[in-house]
């Protein structure tokens, strides 16, 4: 026969052991708040070269003030490439990286971008209308880059189309690399700023800078820290202008 008294006692033990209304739960582990990311992140680009004052270049001909289309007065920012070092050299894994350049006030109306490969063969050329106010411009470079190769780029402000030696220009190097498969997988579920951090950790300047530039209105502190980390803090407040669509 069933011993009902014994069974009821056993059921009572089970109820006591499982009912949250009668007993307390085991204490939960404390939350690791470091895993929660704020809207902004601290993004400092790794050191990839000399980070002194931005490199300034100009045309090979006369440089007198009366022939220059860009003011050389003290206190006016020069033509500057938004790059992580004075050599204006950086890596990308993008098939269409975006190059950013700061253009000061100029009387010039036309600009030009040229890219050549390691054999000095032209692989891209574009000419476009410049904005009428100073600021940053973005140029998309749709080039069939090959992994493991470097390409030289030049951004010209055409002061006088009759005398191209009066051009003002900045130049640098793009190194195209393959994206690490682990990073590629992490990018699939990352937020925009997390993507920028992943790219920065991989020293992929073009990708990291482009994301932060596009979201700088929502993330001004991240934008400022990125520019500070590469010595471009003087351009934090410069507007990004619509520009540089290739002429048909």
PDB file of N, CA, C and O in Angstrom, residues 67-70 106-110 130 156-168:
ATOM      1  N   UNK A  67      50.306  84.433 -57.621  1.00  0.00           N
ATOM      2  CA  UNK A  67      49.918  83.394 -58.579  1.00  0.00           C
ATOM      3  C   UNK A  67      49.241  82.215 -57.890  1.00  0.00           C
ATOM      4  O   UNK A  67      48.812  81.280 -58.554  1.00  0.00           O
ATOM      5  N   UNK A  68      49.165  82.250 -56.558  1.00  0.00           N
ATOM      6  CA  UNK A  68      48.569  81.136 -55.832  1.00  0.00           C
ATOM      7  C   UNK A  68      47.065  81.319 -55.719  1.00  0.00           C
ATOM      8  O   UNK A  68      46.573  82.424 -55.489  1.00  0.00           O
ATOM      9  N   UNK A  69      46.330  80.225 -55.888  1.00  0.00           N
ATOM     10  CA  UNK A  69      44.871  80.291 -55.752  1.00  0.00           C
ATOM     11  C   UNK A  69      44.433  79.953 -54.331  1.00  0.00           C
ATOM     12  O   UNK A  69      43.249  79.924 -54.027  1.00  0.00           O
ATOM     13  N   UNK A  70      45.402  79.688 -53.462  1.00  0.00           N
ATOM     14  CA  UNK A  70      45.134  79.407 -52.053  1.00  0.00           C
ATOM     15  C   UNK A  70      45.970  80.358 -51.212  1.00  0.00           C
ATOM     16  O   UNK A  70      47.180  80.482 -51.417  1.00  0.00           O
ATOM     17  N   UNK A 106      39.634  79.026 -51.711  1.00  0.00           N
ATOM     18  CA  UNK A 106      40.428  79.087 -52.939  1.00  0.00           C
ATOM     19  C   UNK A 106      39.651  79.762 -54.052  1.00  0.00           C
ATOM     20  O   UNK A 106      38.410  79.731 -54.078  1.00  0.00           O
ATOM     21  N   UNK A 107      40.378  80.351 -54.967  1.00  0.00           N
ATOM     22  CA  UNK A 107      39.761  80.940 -56.152  1.00  0.00           C
ATOM     23  C   UNK A 107      39.659  79.909 -57.275  1.00  0.00           C
ATOM     24  O   UNK A 107      39.040  80.177 -58.308  1.00  0.00           O
ATOM     25  N   UNK A 108      40.249  78.743 -57.062  1.00  0.00           N
ATOM     26  CA  UNK A 108      40.184  77.680 -58.071  1.00  0.00           C
ATOM     27  C   UNK A 108      38.773  77.092 -58.129  1.00  0.00           C
ATOM     28  O   UNK A 108      38.062  77.059 -57.124  1.00  0.00           O
ATOM     29  N   UNK A 109      38.401  76.624 -59.287  1.00  0.00           N
ATOM     30  CA  UNK A 109      37.078  76.032 -59.461  1.00  0.00           C
ATOM     31  C   UNK A 109      37.133  74.556 -59.813  1.00  0.00           C
ATOM     32  O   UNK A 109      36.093  73.888 -59.795  1.00  0.00           O
ATOM     33  N   UNK A 110      38.311  74.065 -60.127  1.00  0.00           N
ATOM     34  CA  UNK A 110      38.439  72.672 -60.532  1.00  0.00           C
ATOM     35  C   UNK A 110      39.482  71.923 -59.711  1.00  0.00           C
ATOM     36  O   UNK A 110      40.508  72.488 -59.313  1.00  0.00           O
ATOM     37  N   UNK A 130      35.133  72.153 -57.697  1.00  0.00           N
ATOM     38  CA  UNK A 130      35.412  72.337 -56.271  1.00  0.00           C
ATOM     39  C   UNK A 130      34.306  73.152 -55.600  1.00  0.00           C
ATOM     40  O   UNK A 130      33.617  73.943 -56.257  1.00  0.00           O
ATOM     41  N   UNK A 156      44.838  67.323 -56.727  1.00  0.00           N
ATOM     42  CA  UNK A 156      45.278  68.625 -57.201  1.00  0.00           C
ATOM     43  C   UNK A 156      44.172  69.668 -57.155  1.00  0.00           C
ATOM     44  O   UNK A 156      43.028  69.373 -57.506  1.00  0.00           O
ATOM     45  N   UNK A 157      44.522  70.870 -56.721  1.00  0.00           N
ATOM     46  CA  UNK A 157      43.678  72.048 -56.883  1.00  0.00           C
ATOM     47  C   UNK A 157      44.279  72.804 -58.063  1.00  0.00           C
ATOM     48  O   UNK A 157      45.436  73.229 -58.016  1.00  0.00           O
ATOM     49  N   UNK A 158      43.502  72.933 -59.126  1.00  0.00           N
ATOM     50  CA  UNK A 158      44.017  73.512 -60.371  1.00  0.00           C
ATOM     51  C   UNK A 158      43.881  75.027 -60.333  1.00  0.00           C
ATOM     52  O   UNK A 158      42.793  75.583 -60.551  1.00  0.00           O
ATOM     53  N   UNK A 159      44.984  75.694 -60.030  1.00  0.00           N
ATOM     54  CA  UNK A 159      44.960  77.158 -59.928  1.00  0.00           C
ATOM     55  C   UNK A 159      44.814  77.817 -61.296  1.00  0.00           C
ATOM     56  O   UNK A 159      44.132  78.837 -61.437  1.00  0.00           O
ATOM     57  N   UNK A 160      45.471  77.244 -62.295  1.00  0.00           N
ATOM     58  CA  UNK A 160      45.415  77.801 -63.645  1.00  0.00           C
ATOM     59  C   UNK A 160      45.594  76.649 -64.621  1.00  0.00           C
ATOM     60  O   UNK A 160      46.666  76.052 -64.687  1.00  0.00           O
ATOM     61  N   UNK A 161      44.535  76.337 -65.355  1.00  0.00           N
ATOM     62  CA  UNK A 161      44.592  75.193 -66.267  1.00  0.00           C
ATOM     63  C   UNK A 161      45.619  75.378 -67.380  1.00  0.00           C
ATOM     64  O   UNK A 161      46.042  74.408 -68.014  1.00  0.00           O
ATOM     65  N   UNK A 162      46.051  76.629 -67.597  1.00  0.00           N
ATOM     66  CA  UNK A 162      47.069  76.875 -68.632  1.00  0.00           C
ATOM     67  C   UNK A 162      48.468  76.595 -68.125  1.00  0.00           C
ATOM     68  O   UNK A 162      49.374  76.307 -68.910  1.00  0.00           O
ATOM     69  N   UNK A 163      48.661  76.698 -66.819  1.00  0.00           N
ATOM     70  CA  UNK A 163      49.981  76.501 -66.221  1.00  0.00           C
ATOM     71  C   UNK A 163      49.845  75.535 -65.055  1.00  0.00           C
ATOM     72  O   UNK A 163      49.702  75.942 -63.904  1.00  0.00           O
ATOM     73  N   UNK A 164      49.879  74.262 -65.370  1.00  0.00           N
ATOM     74  CA  UNK A 164      49.626  73.251 -64.343  1.00  0.00           C
ATOM     75  C   UNK A 164      50.731  73.171 -63.294  1.00  0.00           C
ATOM     76  O   UNK A 164      50.551  72.553 -62.246  1.00  0.00           O
ATOM     77  N   UNK A 165      51.877  73.791 -63.536  1.00  0.00           N
ATOM     78  CA  UNK A 165      52.915  73.809 -62.509  1.00  0.00           C
ATOM     79  C   UNK A 165      52.533  74.716 -61.346  1.00  0.00           C
ATOM     80  O   UNK A 165      53.221  74.756 -60.322  1.00  0.00           O
ATOM     81  N   UNK A 166      51.415  75.438 -61.474  1.00  0.00           N
ATOM     82  CA  UNK A 166      50.926  76.279 -60.377  1.00  0.00           C
ATOM     83  C   UNK A 166      49.910  75.542 -59.509  1.00  0.00           C
ATOM     84  O   UNK A 166      49.387  76.109 -58.552  1.00  0.00           O
ATOM     85  N   UNK A 167      49.616  74.282 -59.837  1.00  0.00           N
ATOM     86  CA  UNK A 167      48.683  73.487 -59.025  1.00  0.00           C
ATOM     87  C   UNK A 167      49.139  73.430 -57.572  1.00  0.00           C
ATOM     88  O   UNK A 167      50.339  73.392 -57.275  1.00  0.00           O
ATOM     89  N   UNK A 168      48.173  73.393 -56.684  1.00  0.00           N
ATOM     90  CA  UNK A 168      48.436  73.051 -55.289  1.00  0.00           C
ATOM     91  C   UNK A 168      47.974  71.613 -55.110  1.00  0.00           C
ATOM     92  O   UNK A 168      46.899  71.239 -55.600  1.00  0.00           O
TER      93      UNK A 168
END
